[in-house]
Coordinates of C-alpha atoms and ligand atoms in Angstrom, one line a residue:
Chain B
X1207 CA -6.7 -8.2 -24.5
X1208 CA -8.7 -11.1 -23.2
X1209 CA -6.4 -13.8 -24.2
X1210 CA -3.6 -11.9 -22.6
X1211 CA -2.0 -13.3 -19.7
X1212 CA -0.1 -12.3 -16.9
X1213 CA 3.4 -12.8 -16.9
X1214 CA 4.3 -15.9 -14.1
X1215 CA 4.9 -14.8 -10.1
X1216 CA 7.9 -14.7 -9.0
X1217 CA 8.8 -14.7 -5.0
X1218 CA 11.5 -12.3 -4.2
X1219 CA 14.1 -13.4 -1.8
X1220 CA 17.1 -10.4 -0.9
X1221 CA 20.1 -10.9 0.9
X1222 CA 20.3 -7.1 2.7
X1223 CA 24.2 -7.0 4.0
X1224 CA 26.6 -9.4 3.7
X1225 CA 26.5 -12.3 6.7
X1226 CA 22.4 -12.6 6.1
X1227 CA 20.1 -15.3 4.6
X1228 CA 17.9 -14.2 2.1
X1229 CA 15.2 -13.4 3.3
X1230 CA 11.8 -13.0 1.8
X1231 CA 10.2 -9.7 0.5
X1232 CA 7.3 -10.2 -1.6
X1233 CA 6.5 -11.2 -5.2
X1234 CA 6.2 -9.5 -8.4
X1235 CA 6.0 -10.5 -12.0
X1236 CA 8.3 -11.2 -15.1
X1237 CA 8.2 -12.9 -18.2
X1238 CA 11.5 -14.6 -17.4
X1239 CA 13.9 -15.1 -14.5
X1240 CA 16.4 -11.9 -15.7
X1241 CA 13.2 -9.8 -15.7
X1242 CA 12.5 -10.6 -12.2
X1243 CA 15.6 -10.0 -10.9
X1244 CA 15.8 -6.9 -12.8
X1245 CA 12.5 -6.0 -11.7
X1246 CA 13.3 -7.0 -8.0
X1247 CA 16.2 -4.2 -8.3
X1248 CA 13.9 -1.6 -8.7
X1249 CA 10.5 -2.4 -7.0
X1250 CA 12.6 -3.8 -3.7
X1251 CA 16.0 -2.0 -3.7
X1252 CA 15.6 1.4 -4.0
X1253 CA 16.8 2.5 -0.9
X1254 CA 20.3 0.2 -0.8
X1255 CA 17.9 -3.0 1.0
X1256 CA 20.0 -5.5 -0.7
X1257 CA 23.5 -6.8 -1.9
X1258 CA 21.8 -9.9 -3.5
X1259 CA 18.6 -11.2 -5.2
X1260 CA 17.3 -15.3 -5.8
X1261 CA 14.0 -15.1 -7.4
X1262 CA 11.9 -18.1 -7.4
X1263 CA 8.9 -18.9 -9.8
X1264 CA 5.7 -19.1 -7.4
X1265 CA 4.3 -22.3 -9.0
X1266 CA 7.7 -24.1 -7.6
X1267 CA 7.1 -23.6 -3.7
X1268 CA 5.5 -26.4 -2.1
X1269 CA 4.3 -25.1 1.3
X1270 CA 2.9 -27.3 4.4
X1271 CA -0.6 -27.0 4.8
X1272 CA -1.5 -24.8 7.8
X1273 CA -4.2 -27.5 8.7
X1274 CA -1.9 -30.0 9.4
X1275 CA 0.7 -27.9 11.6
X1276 CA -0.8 -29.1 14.6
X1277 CA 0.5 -33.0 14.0
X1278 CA 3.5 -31.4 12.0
X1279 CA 5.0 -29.5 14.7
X1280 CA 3.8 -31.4 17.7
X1281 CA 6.7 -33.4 17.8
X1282 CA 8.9 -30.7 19.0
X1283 CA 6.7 -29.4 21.8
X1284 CA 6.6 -32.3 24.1
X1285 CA 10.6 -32.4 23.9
X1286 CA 11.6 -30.2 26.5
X1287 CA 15.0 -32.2 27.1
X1288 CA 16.2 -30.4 23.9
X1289 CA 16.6 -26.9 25.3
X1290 CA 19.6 -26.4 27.6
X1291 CA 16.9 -25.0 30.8
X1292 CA 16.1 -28.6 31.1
X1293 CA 19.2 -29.7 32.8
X1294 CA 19.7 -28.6 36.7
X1295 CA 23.4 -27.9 37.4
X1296 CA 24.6 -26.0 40.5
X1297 CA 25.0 -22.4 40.8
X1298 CA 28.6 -22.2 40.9
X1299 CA 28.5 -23.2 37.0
X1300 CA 27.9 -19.9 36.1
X1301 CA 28.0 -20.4 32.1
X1302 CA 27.2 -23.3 29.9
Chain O
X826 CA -19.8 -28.9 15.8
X827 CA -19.6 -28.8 11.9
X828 CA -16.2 -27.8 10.9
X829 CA -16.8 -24.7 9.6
X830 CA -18.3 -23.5 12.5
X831 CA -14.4 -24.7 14.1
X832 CA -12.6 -22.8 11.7
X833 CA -14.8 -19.4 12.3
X834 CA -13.7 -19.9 16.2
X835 CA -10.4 -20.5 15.2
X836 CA -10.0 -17.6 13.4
X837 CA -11.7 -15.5 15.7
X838 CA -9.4 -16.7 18.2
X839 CA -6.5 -15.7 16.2
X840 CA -8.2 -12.3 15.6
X841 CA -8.5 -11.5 19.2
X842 CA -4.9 -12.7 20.2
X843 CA -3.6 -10.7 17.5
X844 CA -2.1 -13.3 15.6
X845 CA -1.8 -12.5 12.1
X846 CA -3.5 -14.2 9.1
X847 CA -1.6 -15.7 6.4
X848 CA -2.6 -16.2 2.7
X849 CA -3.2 -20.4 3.3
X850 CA -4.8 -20.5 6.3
X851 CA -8.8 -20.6 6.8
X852 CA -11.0 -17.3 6.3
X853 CA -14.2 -16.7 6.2
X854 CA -15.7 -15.7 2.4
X855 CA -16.4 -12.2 3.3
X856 CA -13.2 -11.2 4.8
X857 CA -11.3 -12.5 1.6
X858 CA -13.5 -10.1 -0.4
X859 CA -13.5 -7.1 1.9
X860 CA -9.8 -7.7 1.6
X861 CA -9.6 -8.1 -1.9
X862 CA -11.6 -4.8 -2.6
X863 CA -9.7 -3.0 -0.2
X864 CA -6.2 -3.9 -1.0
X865 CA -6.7 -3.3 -5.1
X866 CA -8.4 0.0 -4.4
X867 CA -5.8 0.8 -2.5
X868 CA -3.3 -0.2 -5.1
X869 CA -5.3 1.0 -7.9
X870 CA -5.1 4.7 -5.7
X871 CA -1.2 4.0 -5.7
X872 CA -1.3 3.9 -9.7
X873 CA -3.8 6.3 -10.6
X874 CA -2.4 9.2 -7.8
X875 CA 1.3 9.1 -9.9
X876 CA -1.5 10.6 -13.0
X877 CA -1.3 14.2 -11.1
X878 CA 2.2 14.5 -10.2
X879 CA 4.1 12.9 -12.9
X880 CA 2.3 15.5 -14.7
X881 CA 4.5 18.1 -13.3
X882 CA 8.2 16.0 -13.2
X883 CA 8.9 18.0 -16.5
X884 CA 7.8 21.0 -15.3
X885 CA 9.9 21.3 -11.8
X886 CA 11.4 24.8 -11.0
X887 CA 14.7 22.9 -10.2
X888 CA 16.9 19.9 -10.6
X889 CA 16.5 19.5 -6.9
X890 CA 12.9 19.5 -7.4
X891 CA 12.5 17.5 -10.4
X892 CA 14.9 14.0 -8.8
X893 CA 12.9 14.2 -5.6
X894 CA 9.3 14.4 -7.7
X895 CA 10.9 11.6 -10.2
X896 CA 11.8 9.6 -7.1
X897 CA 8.7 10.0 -5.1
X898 CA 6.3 8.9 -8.0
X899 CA 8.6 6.1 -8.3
X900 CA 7.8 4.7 -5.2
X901 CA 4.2 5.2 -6.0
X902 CA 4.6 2.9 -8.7
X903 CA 6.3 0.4 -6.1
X904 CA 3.5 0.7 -3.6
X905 CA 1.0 -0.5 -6.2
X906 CA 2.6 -3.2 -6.5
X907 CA 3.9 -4.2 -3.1
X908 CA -0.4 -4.2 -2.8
X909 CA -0.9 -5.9 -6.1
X910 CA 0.6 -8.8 -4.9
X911 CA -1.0 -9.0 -0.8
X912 CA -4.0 -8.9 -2.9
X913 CA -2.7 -11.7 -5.5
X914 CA -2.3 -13.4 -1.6
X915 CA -5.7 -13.8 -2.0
X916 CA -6.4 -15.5 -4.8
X917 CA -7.2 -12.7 -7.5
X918 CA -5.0 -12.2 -10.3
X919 CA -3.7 -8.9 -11.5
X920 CA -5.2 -8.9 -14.6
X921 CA -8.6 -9.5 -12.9
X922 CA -7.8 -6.2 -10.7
X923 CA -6.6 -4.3 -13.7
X924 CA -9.5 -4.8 -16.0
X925 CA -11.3 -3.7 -12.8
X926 CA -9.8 -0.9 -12.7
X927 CA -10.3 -0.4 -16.6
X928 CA -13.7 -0.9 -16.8
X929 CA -14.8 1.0 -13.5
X930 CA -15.6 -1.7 -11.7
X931 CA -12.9 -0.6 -9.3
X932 CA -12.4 2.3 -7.2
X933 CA -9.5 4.2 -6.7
X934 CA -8.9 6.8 -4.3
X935 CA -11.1 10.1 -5.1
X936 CA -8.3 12.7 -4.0
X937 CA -7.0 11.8 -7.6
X938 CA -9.8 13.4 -9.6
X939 CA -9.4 16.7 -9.0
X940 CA -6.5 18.4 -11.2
X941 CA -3.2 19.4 -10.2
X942 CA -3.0 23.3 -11.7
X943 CA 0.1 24.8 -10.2
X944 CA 4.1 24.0 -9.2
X945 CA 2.0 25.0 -5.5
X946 CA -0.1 21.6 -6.3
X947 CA 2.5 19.4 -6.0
X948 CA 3.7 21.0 -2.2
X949 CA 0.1 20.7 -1.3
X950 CA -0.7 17.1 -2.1
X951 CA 2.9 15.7 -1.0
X952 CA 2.1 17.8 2.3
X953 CA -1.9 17.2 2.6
X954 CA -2.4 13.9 0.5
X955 CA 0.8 12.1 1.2
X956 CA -0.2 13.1 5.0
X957 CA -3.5 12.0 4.8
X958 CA -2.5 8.4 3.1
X959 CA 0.4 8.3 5.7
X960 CA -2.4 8.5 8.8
X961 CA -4.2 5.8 7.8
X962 CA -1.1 3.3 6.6
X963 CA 0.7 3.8 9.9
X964 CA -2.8 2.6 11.3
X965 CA -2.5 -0.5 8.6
X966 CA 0.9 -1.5 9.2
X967 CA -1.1 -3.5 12.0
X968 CA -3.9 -4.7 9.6
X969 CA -5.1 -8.1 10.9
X970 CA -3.5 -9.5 7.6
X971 CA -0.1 -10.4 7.2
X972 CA 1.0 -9.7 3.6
X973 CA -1.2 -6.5 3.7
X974 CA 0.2 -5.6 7.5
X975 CA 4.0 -6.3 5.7
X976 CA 3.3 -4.2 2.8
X977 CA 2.1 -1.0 4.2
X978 CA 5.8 -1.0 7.1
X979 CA 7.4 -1.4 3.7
X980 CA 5.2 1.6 2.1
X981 CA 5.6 3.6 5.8
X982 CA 9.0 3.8 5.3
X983 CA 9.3 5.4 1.8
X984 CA 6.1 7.4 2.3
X985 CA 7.6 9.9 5.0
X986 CA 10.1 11.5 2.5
X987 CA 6.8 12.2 0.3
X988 CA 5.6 14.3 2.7
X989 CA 8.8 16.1 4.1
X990 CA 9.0 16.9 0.4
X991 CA 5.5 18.5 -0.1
X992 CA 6.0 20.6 3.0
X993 CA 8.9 22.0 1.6
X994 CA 7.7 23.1 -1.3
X995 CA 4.9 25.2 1.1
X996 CA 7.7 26.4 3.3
X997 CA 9.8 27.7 0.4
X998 CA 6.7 29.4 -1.4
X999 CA 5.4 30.3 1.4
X1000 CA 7.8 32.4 2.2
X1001 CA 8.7 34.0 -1.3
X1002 CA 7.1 36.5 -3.1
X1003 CA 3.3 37.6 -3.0
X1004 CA 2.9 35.7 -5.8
X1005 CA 4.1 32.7 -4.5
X1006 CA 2.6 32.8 -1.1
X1007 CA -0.9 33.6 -2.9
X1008 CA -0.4 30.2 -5.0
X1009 CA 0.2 28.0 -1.7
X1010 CA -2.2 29.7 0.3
X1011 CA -4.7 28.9 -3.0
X1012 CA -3.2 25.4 -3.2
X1013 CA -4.3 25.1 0.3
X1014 CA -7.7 26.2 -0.6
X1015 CA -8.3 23.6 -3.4
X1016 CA -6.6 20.4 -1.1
X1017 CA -8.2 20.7 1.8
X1018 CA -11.4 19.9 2.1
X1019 CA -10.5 16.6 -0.6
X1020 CA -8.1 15.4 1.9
X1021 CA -10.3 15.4 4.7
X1022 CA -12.8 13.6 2.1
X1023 CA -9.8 10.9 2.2
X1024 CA -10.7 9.0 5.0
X1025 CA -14.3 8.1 3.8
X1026 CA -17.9 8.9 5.0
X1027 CA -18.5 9.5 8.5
X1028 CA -18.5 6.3 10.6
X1029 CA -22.2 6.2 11.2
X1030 CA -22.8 5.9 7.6
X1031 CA -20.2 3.5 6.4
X1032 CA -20.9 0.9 5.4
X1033 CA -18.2 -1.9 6.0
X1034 CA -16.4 -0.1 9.2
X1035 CA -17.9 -1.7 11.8
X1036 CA -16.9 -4.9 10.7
X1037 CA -13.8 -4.1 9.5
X1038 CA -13.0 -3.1 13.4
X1039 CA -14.1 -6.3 14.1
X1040 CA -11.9 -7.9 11.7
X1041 CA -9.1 -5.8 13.0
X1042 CA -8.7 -5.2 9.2
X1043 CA -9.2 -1.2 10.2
X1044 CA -7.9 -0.2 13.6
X1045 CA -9.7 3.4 13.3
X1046 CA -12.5 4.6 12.4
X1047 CA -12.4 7.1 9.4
X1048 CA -13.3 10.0 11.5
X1049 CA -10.7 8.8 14.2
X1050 CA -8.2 9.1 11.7
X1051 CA -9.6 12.3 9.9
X1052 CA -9.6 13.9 13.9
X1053 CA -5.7 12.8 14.0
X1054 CA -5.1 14.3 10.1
X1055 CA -6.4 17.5 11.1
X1056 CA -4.8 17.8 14.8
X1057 CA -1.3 17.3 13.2
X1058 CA -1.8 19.8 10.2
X1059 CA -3.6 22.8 11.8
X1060 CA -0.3 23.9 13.6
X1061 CA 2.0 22.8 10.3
X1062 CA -0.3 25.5 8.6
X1063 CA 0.0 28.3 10.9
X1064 CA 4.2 27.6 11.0
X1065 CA 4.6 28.6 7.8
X1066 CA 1.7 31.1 7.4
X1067 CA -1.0 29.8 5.6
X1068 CA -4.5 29.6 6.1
X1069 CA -6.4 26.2 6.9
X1070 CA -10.0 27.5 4.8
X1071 CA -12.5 26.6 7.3
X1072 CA -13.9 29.4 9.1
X1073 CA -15.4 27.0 12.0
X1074 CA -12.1 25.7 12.7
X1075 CA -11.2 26.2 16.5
X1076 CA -9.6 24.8 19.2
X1077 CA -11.5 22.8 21.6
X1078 CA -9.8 23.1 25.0
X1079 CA -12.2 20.2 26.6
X1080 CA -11.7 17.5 24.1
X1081 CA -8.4 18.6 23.1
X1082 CA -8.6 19.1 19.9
X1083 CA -9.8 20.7 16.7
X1084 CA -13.8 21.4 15.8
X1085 CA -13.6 21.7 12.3
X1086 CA -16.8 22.9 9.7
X1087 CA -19.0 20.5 7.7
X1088 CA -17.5 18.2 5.1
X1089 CA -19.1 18.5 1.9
X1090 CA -20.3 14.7 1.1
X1091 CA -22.5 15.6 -1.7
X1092 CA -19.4 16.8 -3.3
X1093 CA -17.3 13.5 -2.2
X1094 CA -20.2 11.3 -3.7
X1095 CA -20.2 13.5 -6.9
X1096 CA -17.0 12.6 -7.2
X1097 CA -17.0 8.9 -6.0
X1098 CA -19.5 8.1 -8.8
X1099 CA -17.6 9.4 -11.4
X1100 CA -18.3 13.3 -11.7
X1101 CA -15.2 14.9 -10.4
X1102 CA -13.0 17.0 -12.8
X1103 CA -10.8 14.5 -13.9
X1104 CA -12.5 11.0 -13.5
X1105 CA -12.4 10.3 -17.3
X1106 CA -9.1 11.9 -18.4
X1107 CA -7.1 9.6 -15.1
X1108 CA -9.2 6.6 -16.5
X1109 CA -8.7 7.2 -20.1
X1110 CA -4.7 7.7 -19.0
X1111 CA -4.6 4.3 -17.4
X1112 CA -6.7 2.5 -20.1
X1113 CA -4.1 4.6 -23.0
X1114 CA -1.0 3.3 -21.0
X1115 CA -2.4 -0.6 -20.8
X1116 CA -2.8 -0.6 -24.1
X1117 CA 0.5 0.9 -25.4
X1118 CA 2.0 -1.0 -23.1
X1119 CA 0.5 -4.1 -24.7
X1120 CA 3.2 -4.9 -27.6
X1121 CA 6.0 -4.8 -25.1
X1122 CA 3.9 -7.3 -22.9
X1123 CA 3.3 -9.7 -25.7
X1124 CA 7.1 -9.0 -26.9
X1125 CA 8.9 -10.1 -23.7
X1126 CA 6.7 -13.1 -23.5
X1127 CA 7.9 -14.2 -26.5
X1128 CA 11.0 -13.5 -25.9
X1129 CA 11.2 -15.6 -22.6
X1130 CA 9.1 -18.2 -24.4
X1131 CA 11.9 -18.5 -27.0
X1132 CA 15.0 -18.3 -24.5
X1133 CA 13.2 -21.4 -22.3
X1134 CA 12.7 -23.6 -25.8
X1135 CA 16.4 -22.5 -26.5
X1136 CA 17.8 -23.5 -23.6
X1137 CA 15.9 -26.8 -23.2
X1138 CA 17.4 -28.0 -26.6
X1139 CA 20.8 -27.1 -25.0
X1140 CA 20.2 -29.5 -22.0
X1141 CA 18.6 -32.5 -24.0
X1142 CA 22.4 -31.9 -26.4
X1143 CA 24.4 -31.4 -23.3
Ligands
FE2_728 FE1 0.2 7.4 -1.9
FE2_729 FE1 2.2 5.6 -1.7
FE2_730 FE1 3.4 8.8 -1.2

């Protein structure tokens, strides 16, 4: 039993209706790809939640470090000229 | 300031504004672990609670019965693993939690030990249990924790069916023959007192609630929550004519809500050490079903094994 191992992670992505990104719902694991997807049917589905499955093995995310999100995403916060309430036009332009 | 002693504020921080924790950022030691042995008990209770109900699927009075049982301990299964894996979050593995759970290391929920006699069994602890585990999940769906907080609105929204389900069951035996009103109303008798024994000791003796409130990894206290569980059943009772078995149970206009009689904890430690009436044969079923399963394990990861080698030799010709 000890030299067993257990079978890769897989991340679980589900498109829910047509029109959607998938969109990610938890993990689970398989020995191979058509296990997780098969898997992912019947662990995240049950109730009609999706139209379409991508699985992912774990081990091939690379995620930013939530350390470093300060100097990652300080960029966008000083740049206030990028959203459209930055820009003063008179009142009788009533949409743009 | 030593960074370390930054990281604790910012986490705190985050605590307080109610900004959730995700499985990369910075925790302190000890609320890893509380989560880890929270989260795989709580898993582990998922697994081991399908033991007294899947014992009845072949045994339904009706096909109507017998899908909705089938279906419901399906999702059981599911829940165990949408909490497998916010645990996993967290660095364990599954096999860690598993042989935890083999060697009984690991807890699982103590409701599960007692035996599951009658068709009435099955009304009673998808009404009482179900209810019971539904209280305290609606209260973790805002667990501090994000992959534990986004398992348990996942596990919410099955869970309600479980429960409609039991009460059904009451309602219709309930309202049968002698016979079968006498086997709710004993149901009834057997599940109570356990499912109040659900929520855990009474807050001035446990052990890990106070900072667990801190942590906003609990939200409510267990006697909060055991108040709440026994507010919301006492009139579901009396509606379809059965008997709550507590002869100090009475409304109390001033706090508004139920008194209820003494809890017996020796009973809930009996059992919580290992003593109830079914601790061995649920263990020995999950141990049995690990290692049947064990072939099938070895054989798909062989399989996939030979399908990768397969299809690399088919890229290096292509
Ligand atoms: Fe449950
Ligand atoms: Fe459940
Ligand atoms: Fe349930």
């Amino acid at each position: 039993m000890d030299k067993e191992k257990d079978w890769p992670l897989w991340e679980i992505f589900i498109r829910s209706r047509a029109g959607l990104n998938h969109k990610h719902v938890g993990s689970l694991h398989a020995a191979d790809a058509d296990m997780a997807i098969e898997n992912a049917r019947d662990v995240y589905t049950r109730r009609n939640e999706g139209i379409s499955i991508w699985v992912v093995e774990s081990k091939h995310i690379t995620a930013s470090n939530p350390e470093d999100s300060e100097s990652l995403f300080e960029p966008a916060d000083n740049k206030i000229y990028r959203h459209p309430t930055f820009y003063n036009l008179p009142d009788e332009v009533k949409h743009m | 300031m030593t960074t370390e002693t930054s990281m604790l504020d910012k986490f705190e921080e985050k605590i307080r504004k109610e900004i959730k924790i995700e499985p990369r950022d910075w925790m302190p030691e000890k609320y890893r672990k509380t989560l880890v042995r929270q989260i795989s008990q709580h898993a582990h209770s998922e697994i081991v609670g399908m033991l007294p109900e899947g014992n009845w699927i072949t045994r339904a009075p009706s096909m109507r019965r017998k899908v909705a049982l089938l279906a419901k301990v399906q999702d059981e299964a599911g829940h165990g693993l949408y909490l497998y894996s916010a645990a996993e979050t967290l660095g364990t593995t599954r096999k860690e939690m598993t042989d935890d759970l083999h060697t009984g290391k690991a807890k699982y929920s103590s409701i599960f030990n007692y035996p599951s006699l009658t068709w009435a069994d099955i009304g009673a602890i998808g009404w009482l249990v179900d209810g019971a585990a539904i209280m305290n999940q609606v209260m973790l769906c805002r667990t501090s924790y994000g992959p534990y907080a986004r398992a348990m609105v996942r596990i919410c929204k099955e869970e309600s069916f479980h429960q409609r389900q039991g009460y059904e069951i009451m309602l219709t035996l309930a309202r049968g023959s002698e016979e079968q009103k006498a086997m709710a109303q004993d149901a009834l008798n057997r599940w109570w007192w356990p499912s109040l024994m659900m929520f855990g000791p009474p807050d001035h003796e446990s052990k890990h609630t106070a900072q667990s409130m801190a942590w906003k990894i609990k939200r409510k206290t267990n006697d909060e929550l055991r108040q709440q569980f026994v507010d919301a059943t006492v009139p579901q009772a009396k509606l379809i004519g059965l008997k709550i078995p507590d002869s100090d149970l009475k409304w109390n206009e001033e706090k508004g809500s139920y008194d209820f009689g003494e809890i017996d904890w020796d009973e809930f430690w009996n059992v919580v050490k290992g003593n109830g009436p079914c601790n061995k044969e649920r263990l020995n079923a999950r141990v049995k079903a690990s290692e049947k399963g064990q072939w099938v394990r070895e054989a798909a990861a062989a399989f996939a094994e030979k399908q990768n080698q397969r299809k690399a030799k088919k890229e290096q010709v292509a």
